[in-house]
Amino acid sequence: MFSLKLHDSHRRETVPFIPEDPAHIRLYFCGPTVYDRVHLGNLRSMLSADIMVRLLHALYERVTYVRNITDIDDKIIQRATENGEDITHLTERTTKDFHQDLTALNILPPTIEPRATHHIPDMLAMIERLITQGHAYEADGHVLFDVTSFPSYGALSGRSLEDMQAGARVEVADYKRHPGDFVLWKPSNATEPGWDSPYGRGRPGWHIECSAMAERYLGESFDIHGGGNDLLFPHHENERAQSLCCHPHSHFARHWLHTGMLLSGGEKMSKSLGNFHTIHEVLERAPAEALRLLFLGAHYRSTLDFTWEKLEEARHIMDRFYRALEKTPATKDDSRPVDVLNALCDDLNTPQALSILHRYADAALEGQQEAANQLLAGGQLLGLFTMSPTEWFQGGTELDPATIDALIEKRLAARKVRDFALADQIRNDLAAQGILLEDGPNGTTWRKG
RNA sequence: GGUCUGGUGGCAGAAUGGCUAUGCAUCGGACUGCAAAUCCGCGUAUGUGGGUUCGAUUCCCGCCCAGACCUCCA
């Protein structure tokens, strides 16, 4: 009934999704390196994955979703040193923050969330195999992957080794046979974290962890591998090379999904540029669902420019949706949000899904029950509507609702005697405290401003 | 320099070889004591120059512009 189409970065076209095993869908997304609070850009890829996973759950019986935590990395070591903080303490603290932020955004937890440091033996086994099969070599305490040993190196990201050499802007370590060779294992000094290995005490390179953990939990071949567009090269290219060289007869990932970058005020949001907003910071200014809606308003592969104006706009749209659900509360209903599912099946076309939601909202505001049910079901498929309209409009106010009600009564009395000056003053005073009054046919109601 | 993606109304943002979503904003109206919310009405927008075609925003080529990746990055 539903046929899912996805854009595959490798083939560079939108293709029918054909699972390895329809009885068990398996996907892997690259999670965060835990050295700081995640920012909005990180969130966008997690959210794209979340929509993907929610859709797959709606279409298939069984879905295994793996999203790793990278808890060993030079940036972590560096940050821990700067903070004078124990590395484990830093990674655990940051992981906790990460979970908190994702929970706030109603992003479902993965089925399995493996940590790199718990899989060192898996990585070492892979490295050993790569060396044995002639795809890796030891040099100067490092183990390096030999990119020339893998004929289709560059195929994923669409570049050739020649192109890369032509565009090389970095000094190449002299122990590398080819400038494109990348580290599988590197030596650690006495103060750096390290594990014993046949190559001496050291730690893994960046890419091998994902290859090892994907294999452990999903097998040699699985369905979808995703992450931010900036991971396409070198990270995913290298992962693919390692895994395919380890298991020459596997497919590794059948579909590659890459999320477009998030800009902030027209510029790329990144930790190194320092122009990023943390989720924590944004949630102090708008509800989480407004932020989610903002992201859903653009297709996952396109670049999205975050601005505070858009956040405010998204919030108004959520107001309208909740107003529709307030007017016509959804009833228990087993019907599936077919239109929204169809939109998502078209390479996760969330903007189109949202336009469908608008149609249902219009109808729900007119009182159509079925439309309200569809609005709720469709929105929940997108991870929206986690609360009741009452909670949305009135939840978490500073003022006590009883106080507000008392003031509304007082204003009503003033209006009855046509003392509009007093009535308006009460309304304005409340507005100054973030409470908006609305006089409807059934009396006066209030909501957060 | 190399590779790639994209340029749609004031803004955001889908889709499509011919009838061009949706939202926000603006403006006008209804409603309201005034507002708010809601409702009604109002906008032919597809960077540029060619080509293919009966017909292109959609396909092809050139150009211009923007962004990403090539280096840690979701």
CSV table of C-alpha atoms in Angstrom, one decimal, chain A residues 4-413:
chain,number,residue,atom,x,y,z
A,4,LEU,CA,8.8,4.3,0.4
A,5,LYS,CA,11.2,6.1,-1.8
A,6,LEU,CA,14.4,7.6,-0.5
A,7,HIS,CA,17.2,9.6,-1.9
A,8,ASP,CA,20.4,7.7,-1.8
A,9,SER,CA,23.5,9.8,-1.6
A,10,HIS,CA,25.6,7.0,-3.1
A,11,ARG,CA,23.5,6.6,-6.2
A,12,ARG,CA,22.6,10.3,-6.1
A,13,GLU,CA,19.0,9.6,-7.0
A,14,THR,CA,15.7,8.9,-5.3
A,15,VAL,CA,15.1,5.2,-5.4
A,16,PRO,CA,12.6,2.7,-4.0
A,17,PHE,CA,13.5,1.5,-0.5
A,18,ILE,CA,14.3,-2.2,-0.8
A,19,PRO,CA,15.1,-3.7,2.6
A,20,GLU,CA,17.6,-6.4,3.1
A,21,ASP,CA,15.0,-8.2,5.2
A,22,PRO,CA,11.5,-6.7,5.3
A,23,ALA,CA,10.9,-8.6,8.5
A,24,HIS,CA,13.7,-6.6,10.2
A,25,ILE,CA,14.7,-3.1,9.2
A,26,ARG,CA,18.1,-2.0,10.4
A,27,LEU,CA,19.6,1.4,10.4
A,28,TYR,CA,22.6,3.2,11.7
A,29,PHE,CA,23.0,6.9,12.3
A,30,CYS,CA,26.1,8.6,13.5
A,31,GLY,CA,25.6,10.1,16.9
A,32,PRO,CA,27.4,12.9,18.7
A,33,THR,CA,30.9,13.2,19.9
A,34,VAL,CA,30.3,14.0,23.5
A,35,TYR,CA,32.5,16.9,24.6
A,36,ASP,CA,29.9,19.7,24.7
A,37,ARG,CA,26.2,20.4,24.6
A,38,VAL,CA,24.8,19.5,21.2
A,39,HIS,CA,23.7,22.4,19.0
A,40,LEU,CA,20.8,22.9,16.7
A,41,GLY,CA,22.7,21.5,13.7
A,42,ASN,CA,23.3,18.2,15.6
A,43,LEU,CA,19.6,18.2,16.4
A,44,ARG,CA,18.5,18.5,12.9
A,45,SER,CA,20.2,15.3,11.8
A,46,MET,CA,18.9,13.5,14.9
A,47,LEU,CA,15.4,14.8,14.1
A,48,SER,CA,15.6,13.6,10.5
A,49,ALA,CA,16.6,10.2,11.8
A,50,ASP,CA,13.7,10.4,14.2
A,51,ILE,CA,11.2,11.0,11.4
A,52,MET,CA,12.8,8.2,9.4
A,53,VAL,CA,12.5,5.8,12.3
A,54,ARG,CA,8.9,6.8,13.1
A,55,LEU,CA,7.9,6.2,9.5
A,56,LEU,CA,9.7,2.8,9.4
A,57,HIS,CA,7.9,1.8,12.6
A,58,ALA,CA,4.6,2.7,10.9
A,59,LEU,CA,5.5,0.7,7.8
A,60,TYR,CA,7.3,-2.4,9.2
A,61,GLU,CA,7.0,-4.8,12.0
A,62,ARG,CA,10.5,-4.7,13.4
A,63,VAL,CA,13.0,-1.9,13.3
A,64,THR,CA,16.4,-1.8,14.9
A,65,TYR,CA,17.9,1.7,15.1
A,66,VAL,CA,21.5,2.1,16.2
A,67,ARG,CA,22.9,5.5,17.1
A,68,ASN,CA,26.3,5.6,18.6
A,69,ILE,CA,28.0,7.8,21.2
A,70,THR,CA,31.5,8.7,20.3
A,71,ASP,CA,33.2,9.0,23.7
A,72,ILE,CA,36.9,8.7,22.7
A,73,ASP,CA,38.3,11.4,20.4
A,74,ASP,CA,41.0,14.0,20.4
A,75,LYS,CA,38.4,16.8,20.9
A,76,ILE,CA,37.3,15.1,24.0
A,77,ILE,CA,40.8,14.8,25.3
A,78,GLN,CA,41.5,18.4,24.6
A,79,ARG,CA,38.3,19.7,26.2
A,80,ALA,CA,38.8,17.6,29.3
A,81,THR,CA,42.3,19.0,29.6
A,82,GLU,CA,41.0,22.6,29.2
A,83,ASN,CA,38.3,22.0,31.8
A,84,GLY,CA,40.6,20.2,34.1
A,85,GLU,CA,38.0,17.6,34.1
A,86,ASP,CA,38.2,13.8,34.1
A,87,ILE,CA,37.5,12.4,30.6
A,88,THR,CA,34.9,10.0,31.8
A,89,HIS,CA,33.2,12.7,33.8
A,90,LEU,CA,33.1,14.9,30.8
A,91,THR,CA,31.7,12.3,28.4
A,92,GLU,CA,29.1,11.1,30.9
A,93,ARG,CA,28.0,14.6,31.8
A,94,THR,CA,27.7,15.5,28.1
A,95,THR,CA,25.9,12.3,27.2
A,96,LYS,CA,23.4,13.1,29.9
A,97,ASP,CA,22.8,16.6,28.6
A,98,PHE,CA,22.5,15.1,25.1
A,99,HIS,CA,19.8,12.7,26.2
A,100,GLN,CA,18.0,15.5,28.1
A,101,ASP,CA,17.9,17.7,25.0
A,102,LEU,CA,16.7,14.9,22.7
A,103,THR,CA,14.0,14.0,25.2
A,104,ALA,CA,12.8,17.6,25.3
A,105,LEU,CA,12.4,17.5,21.5
A,106,ASN,CA,10.5,14.2,21.7
A,107,ILE,CA,13.2,12.4,19.7
A,108,LEU,CA,12.8,8.7,20.4
A,109,PRO,CA,15.8,6.9,21.8
A,110,PRO,CA,17.5,4.4,19.5
A,111,THR,CA,17.1,0.7,20.0
A,112,ILE,CA,20.8,0.4,20.8
A,113,GLU,CA,23.1,3.2,21.7
A,114,PRO,CA,26.6,1.8,21.7
A,115,ARG,CA,29.6,3.7,23.0
A,116,ALA,CA,32.9,3.6,21.2
A,117,THR,CA,34.9,2.8,24.4
A,118,HIS,CA,32.9,-0.3,25.0
A,119,HIS,CA,33.9,-1.7,21.6
A,120,ILE,CA,37.6,-1.4,21.4
A,121,PRO,CA,38.1,-5.2,21.0
A,122,ASP,CA,35.6,-5.1,18.0
A,123,MET,CA,37.7,-2.4,16.4
A,124,LEU,CA,41.0,-4.1,17.0
A,125,ALA,CA,39.6,-7.3,15.4
A,126,MET,CA,38.6,-5.3,12.4
A,127,ILE,CA,42.0,-3.6,12.2
A,128,GLU,CA,43.7,-6.9,12.4
A,129,ARG,CA,41.7,-8.3,9.6
A,130,LEU,CA,42.4,-5.3,7.5
A,131,ILE,CA,46.1,-5.7,8.0
A,132,THR,CA,45.9,-9.4,7.2
A,133,GLN,CA,44.0,-8.7,4.0
A,134,GLY,CA,46.4,-6.1,2.9
A,135,HIS,CA,44.2,-3.1,3.3
A,136,ALA,CA,46.1,-1.6,6.3
A,137,TYR,CA,49.7,-1.1,7.4
A,138,GLU,CA,51.6,-0.1,10.5
A,139,ALA,CA,53.8,2.9,10.3
A,140,ASP,CA,55.4,5.0,13.0
A,141,GLY,CA,53.2,3.6,15.8
A,142,HIS,CA,50.0,4.1,13.8
A,143,VAL,CA,47.9,1.7,11.8
A,144,LEU,CA,46.7,3.3,8.6
A,145,PHE,CA,44.2,2.3,6.0
A,146,ASP,CA,45.6,2.0,2.5
A,147,VAL,CA,43.1,3.8,0.3
A,148,THR,CA,44.7,2.6,-2.9
A,149,SER,CA,43.8,-1.0,-1.8
A,150,PHE,CA,40.1,-0.3,-2.3
A,151,PRO,CA,39.2,0.3,-5.9
A,152,SER,CA,35.9,2.0,-5.2
A,153,TYR,CA,37.4,4.4,-2.7
A,154,GLY,CA,35.7,7.8,-3.3
A,155,ALA,CA,32.6,6.3,-5.0
A,156,LEU,CA,30.3,7.3,-2.1
A,157,SER,CA,31.3,10.9,-2.0
A,158,GLY,CA,31.9,11.2,-5.7
A,159,ARG,CA,35.5,12.0,-5.8
A,160,SER,CA,38.7,10.4,-7.0
A,161,LEU,CA,42.0,10.0,-5.3
A,162,GLU,CA,43.5,12.3,-8.0
A,163,ASP,CA,41.0,15.0,-7.2
A,164,MET,CA,41.7,14.8,-3.6
A,165,GLN,CA,45.4,15.1,-4.1
A,166,ALA,CA,44.9,18.0,-6.4
A,167,GLY,CA,42.9,19.8,-3.7
A,168,ALA,CA,45.0,18.8,-0.8
A,169,ARG,CA,45.3,21.7,1.6
A,170,VAL,CA,46.8,20.0,4.5
A,171,GLU,CA,50.3,18.8,5.3
A,172,VAL,CA,50.5,15.1,5.0
A,173,ALA,CA,52.1,13.1,7.7
A,174,ASP,CA,55.3,11.6,6.2
A,175,TYR,CA,54.5,8.1,7.4
A,176,LYS,CA,51.5,7.9,5.1
A,177,ARG,CA,52.0,6.0,1.9
A,178,HIS,CA,49.2,7.9,0.3
A,179,PRO,CA,47.9,11.3,1.4
A,180,GLY,CA,44.4,9.9,1.6
A,181,ASP,CA,45.4,7.1,4.0
A,182,PHE,CA,43.6,7.5,7.3
A,183,VAL,CA,44.3,6.4,10.8
A,184,LEU,CA,42.7,3.3,12.2
A,185,TRP,CA,44.8,3.3,15.4
A,186,LYS,CA,47.1,5.9,16.9
A,187,PRO,CA,49.5,5.8,19.8
A,188,SER,CA,48.6,7.4,23.1
A,189,ASN,CA,51.1,9.1,25.4
A,190,ALA,CA,51.1,8.5,29.1
A,191,THR,CA,48.5,11.1,29.9
A,192,GLU,CA,46.1,10.2,27.1
A,193,PRO,CA,43.6,7.5,27.4
A,194,GLY,CA,44.7,4.3,25.7
A,195,TRP,CA,44.2,0.6,25.3
A,196,ASP,CA,46.8,-2.1,24.9
A,197,SER,CA,47.0,-3.5,21.4
A,198,PRO,CA,49.3,-5.4,19.1
A,199,TYR,CA,50.5,-2.0,17.9
A,200,GLY,CA,51.2,-0.7,21.4
A,201,ARG,CA,49.1,1.3,23.8
A,202,GLY,CA,46.8,3.6,21.8
A,203,ARG,CA,43.4,4.6,20.8
A,204,PRO,CA,41.2,4.2,17.7
A,205,GLY,CA,40.9,6.6,14.8
A,206,TRP,CA,37.7,8.3,14.2
A,207,HIS,CA,36.0,6.1,11.6
A,208,ILE,CA,36.6,2.6,12.7
A,209,GLU,CA,34.2,2.8,15.7
A,210,CYS,CA,31.2,3.1,13.5
A,211,SER,CA,32.2,0.3,11.2
A,212,ALA,CA,32.8,-1.9,14.2
A,213,MET,CA,29.6,-1.0,16.0
A,214,ALA,CA,27.4,-1.2,12.9
A,215,GLU,CA,28.7,-4.7,12.2
A,216,ARG,CA,28.2,-5.8,15.8
A,217,TYR,CA,24.6,-4.7,16.0
A,218,LEU,CA,23.3,-4.7,12.5
A,219,GLY,CA,25.5,-7.2,10.7
A,220,GLU,CA,27.7,-6.8,7.6
A,221,SER,CA,24.9,-5.5,5.5
A,222,PHE,CA,22.0,-3.4,6.6
A,223,ASP,CA,19.5,-0.9,5.2
A,224,ILE,CA,20.2,2.7,6.0
A,225,HIS,CA,23.2,4.6,7.1
A,226,GLY,CA,22.8,8.3,7.8
A,227,GLY,CA,24.2,11.4,9.3
A,228,GLY,CA,24.9,15.0,8.5
A,229,ASN,CA,25.9,16.0,5.0
A,230,ASP,CA,29.4,16.9,6.3
A,231,LEU,CA,30.0,13.3,7.3
A,232,LEU,CA,29.8,12.1,3.8
A,233,PHE,CA,33.5,12.7,3.4
A,234,PRO,CA,35.7,11.6,4.9
A,235,HIS,CA,33.8,9.8,7.6
A,236,HIS,CA,31.3,7.8,5.7
A,237,GLU,CA,33.6,7.2,2.8
A,238,ASN,CA,36.2,5.8,5.2
A,239,GLU,CA,33.7,3.7,7.1
A,240,ARG,CA,32.5,2.2,3.9
A,241,ALA,CA,36.0,1.4,2.8
A,242,GLN,CA,36.9,-0.3,6.0
A,243,SER,CA,33.7,-2.3,6.2
A,244,LEU,CA,33.7,-3.4,2.6
A,245,CYS,CA,37.3,-4.4,2.8
A,246,CYS,CA,36.7,-6.4,5.9
A,247,HIS,CA,33.7,-8.1,4.3
A,248,PRO,CA,34.1,-8.0,0.5
A,249,HIS,CA,30.9,-9.7,-0.2
A,250,SER,CA,28.7,-7.5,1.9
A,251,HIS,CA,26.8,-4.4,0.8
A,252,PHE,CA,27.4,-2.5,4.0
A,253,ALA,CA,24.7,0.1,3.9
A,254,ARG,CA,22.1,-0.1,1.1
A,255,HIS,CA,20.9,3.4,1.4
A,256,TRP,CA,22.9,6.5,2.5
A,257,LEU,CA,20.9,9.3,3.9
A,258,HIS,CA,22.5,12.7,4.5
A,259,THR,CA,20.9,15.7,6.2
A,260,GLY,CA,21.4,19.2,4.9
A,261,MET,CA,23.3,21.7,7.0
A,262,LEU,CA,21.7,24.1,9.3
A,263,LEU,CA,22.7,27.7,9.0
A,264,SER,CA,22.5,30.3,11.6
A,265,GLY,CA,21.8,33.8,10.3
A,266,GLY,CA,23.0,32.7,6.9
A,267,GLU,CA,26.2,31.1,8.1
A,268,LYS,CA,27.0,27.5,8.8
A,269,MET,CA,26.5,26.6,12.4
A,270,SER,CA,29.4,24.8,13.8
A,271,LYS,CA,31.3,24.4,17.0
A,272,SER,CA,34.5,25.8,15.5
A,273,LEU,CA,32.9,28.9,14.2
A,274,GLY,CA,31.2,29.5,17.6
A,275,ASN,CA,28.0,30.8,16.1
A,276,PHE,CA,25.9,28.0,17.2
A,277,HIS,CA,22.9,27.9,19.5
A,278,THR,CA,22.4,25.1,21.9
A,279,ILE,CA,19.1,23.4,22.2
A,280,HIS,CA,19.0,24.4,25.8
A,281,GLU,CA,19.3,28.1,24.9
A,282,VAL,CA,16.5,27.8,22.3
A,283,LEU,CA,14.1,26.1,24.6
A,284,GLU,CA,14.3,29.0,26.9
A,285,ARG,CA,12.7,31.1,24.3
A,286,ALA,CA,10.2,28.8,22.6
A,287,PRO,CA,8.4,25.5,23.2
A,288,ALA,CA,10.2,22.4,21.9
A,289,GLU,CA,7.4,21.6,19.5
A,290,ALA,CA,7.8,25.0,17.8
A,291,LEU,CA,11.4,24.1,17.2
A,292,ARG,CA,10.5,20.7,15.9
A,293,LEU,CA,7.9,22.3,13.5
A,294,LEU,CA,10.5,24.8,12.3
A,295,PHE,CA,12.8,21.9,11.2
A,296,LEU,CA,9.9,19.9,9.7
A,297,GLY,CA,9.1,22.9,7.5
A,298,ALA,CA,12.1,22.3,5.3
A,299,HIS,CA,13.0,19.1,3.5
A,300,TYR,CA,15.7,17.3,5.4
A,301,ARG,CA,18.2,17.4,2.5
A,302,SER,CA,18.0,21.2,2.0
A,303,THR,CA,19.9,23.8,3.8
A,304,LEU,CA,17.9,25.5,6.5
A,305,ASP,CA,18.7,28.9,7.9
A,306,PHE,CA,17.7,29.2,11.6
A,307,THR,CA,16.4,32.5,12.7
A,308,TRP,CA,14.5,33.6,15.8
A,309,GLU,CA,11.7,35.0,13.5
A,310,LYS,CA,11.2,31.5,12.1
A,311,LEU,CA,11.0,30.1,15.5
A,312,GLU,CA,8.3,32.6,16.4
A,313,GLU,CA,6.4,31.8,13.2
A,314,ALA,CA,6.6,28.1,14.0
A,315,ARG,CA,5.1,28.8,17.4
A,316,HIS,CA,2.2,30.6,15.8
A,317,ILE,CA,1.5,27.7,13.6
A,318,MET,CA,1.5,25.3,16.5
A,319,ASP,CA,-0.9,27.7,18.2
A,320,ARG,CA,-3.3,27.2,15.3
A,321,PHE,CA,-2.9,23.5,15.3
A,322,TYR,CA,-3.6,23.2,19.0
A,323,ARG,CA,-6.5,25.6,18.6
A,324,ALA,CA,-8.0,23.2,16.1
A,325,LEU,CA,-7.6,20.3,18.5
A,326,GLU,CA,-9.1,22.4,21.2
A,327,LYS,CA,-12.2,23.2,19.1
A,328,THR,CA,-12.6,19.6,18.0
A,329,PRO,CA,-10.9,17.2,20.4
A,330,ALA,CA,-9.7,14.1,18.6
A,331,THR,CA,-11.5,10.9,19.6
A,332,LYS,CA,-10.0,7.5,20.0
A,333,ASP,CA,-9.5,6.3,16.5
A,334,ASP,CA,-7.5,3.6,14.9
A,335,SER,CA,-7.3,5.0,11.4
A,336,ARG,CA,-3.9,5.7,10.0
A,337,PRO,CA,-2.9,9.1,8.9
A,338,VAL,CA,-2.7,7.9,5.3
A,339,ASP,CA,-2.1,11.3,3.6
A,340,VAL,CA,0.8,12.1,5.9
A,341,LEU,CA,2.3,8.7,5.5
A,342,ASN,CA,2.2,9.1,1.8
A,343,ALA,CA,3.9,12.4,2.0
A,344,LEU,CA,6.6,10.9,4.2
A,345,CYS,CA,7.0,7.9,1.9
A,346,ASP,CA,8.1,10.4,-0.8
A,347,ASP,CA,11.7,10.8,0.6
A,348,LEU,CA,10.4,12.2,3.9
A,349,ASN,CA,8.6,15.1,2.4
A,350,THR,CA,7.7,16.8,5.7
A,351,PRO,CA,6.8,20.2,4.2
A,352,GLN,CA,4.1,18.4,2.2
A,353,ALA,CA,3.0,16.5,5.3
A,354,LEU,CA,2.6,19.8,7.1
A,355,SER,CA,0.5,21.3,4.3
A,356,ILE,CA,-1.8,18.3,4.8
A,357,LEU,CA,-1.9,19.0,8.5
A,358,HIS,CA,-3.0,22.6,7.7
A,359,ARG,CA,-5.9,21.3,5.7
A,360,TYR,CA,-7.0,19.1,8.5
A,361,ALA,CA,-6.6,22.0,10.9
A,362,ASP,CA,-9.0,24.1,8.8
A,363,ALA,CA,-11.6,21.3,8.8
A,364,ALA,CA,-11.1,20.7,12.5
A,365,LEU,CA,-11.7,24.3,13.2
A,366,GLU,CA,-15.0,23.9,11.4
A,367,GLY,CA,-15.8,21.1,13.7
A,368,GLN,CA,-15.1,18.1,11.5
A,369,GLN,CA,-14.3,15.1,13.8
A,370,GLU,CA,-12.5,12.9,11.3
A,371,ALA,CA,-10.2,15.9,10.4
A,372,ALA,CA,-9.3,16.4,14.0
A,373,ASN,CA,-8.5,12.7,14.3
A,374,GLN,CA,-6.3,12.8,11.3
A,375,LEU,CA,-4.6,16.0,12.4
A,376,LEU,CA,-3.7,14.4,15.7
A,377,ALA,CA,-2.6,11.1,14.2
A,378,GLY,CA,-0.6,12.8,11.4
A,379,GLY,CA,1.0,15.3,13.8
A,380,GLN,CA,1.9,12.5,16.2
A,381,LEU,CA,3.6,10.6,13.4
A,382,LEU,CA,5.8,13.7,13.1
A,383,GLY,CA,6.4,13.7,16.8
A,384,LEU,CA,4.1,16.7,17.5
A,385,PHE,CA,1.2,17.0,19.8
A,386,THR,CA,2.8,15.6,22.9
A,387,MET,CA,0.5,17.6,25.1
A,388,SER,CA,-3.1,18.6,25.4
A,389,PRO,CA,-4.3,22.0,24.0
A,390,THR,CA,-4.8,23.1,27.6
A,391,GLU,CA,-1.2,22.3,28.5
A,392,TRP,CA,0.0,24.0,25.4
A,393,PHE,CA,-1.9,27.2,26.0
A,394,GLN,CA,-1.8,27.4,29.8
A,395,GLY,CA,0.9,25.1,31.0
A,396,GLY,CA,3.8,26.3,33.1
A,397,THR,CA,2.7,29.9,33.8
A,398,GLU,CA,4.2,32.0,36.5
A,399,LEU,CA,0.8,33.2,37.6
A,400,ASP,CA,-1.5,31.0,39.5
A,401,PRO,CA,-4.5,30.1,37.3
A,402,ALA,CA,-6.9,30.9,40.2
A,403,THR,CA,-5.5,34.4,40.3
A,404,ILE,CA,-6.0,34.8,36.6
A,405,ASP,CA,-9.5,33.5,36.9
A,406,ALA,CA,-10.2,36.0,39.6
A,407,LEU,CA,-8.9,38.9,37.5
A,408,ILE,CA,-11.0,37.7,34.6
A,409,GLU,CA,-14.1,37.8,36.9
A,410,LYS,CA,-13.2,41.3,38.0
A,411,ARG,CA,-12.8,42.4,34.4
A,412,LEU,CA,-16.1,40.8,33.4
A,413,ALA,CA,-17.8,42.8,36.1
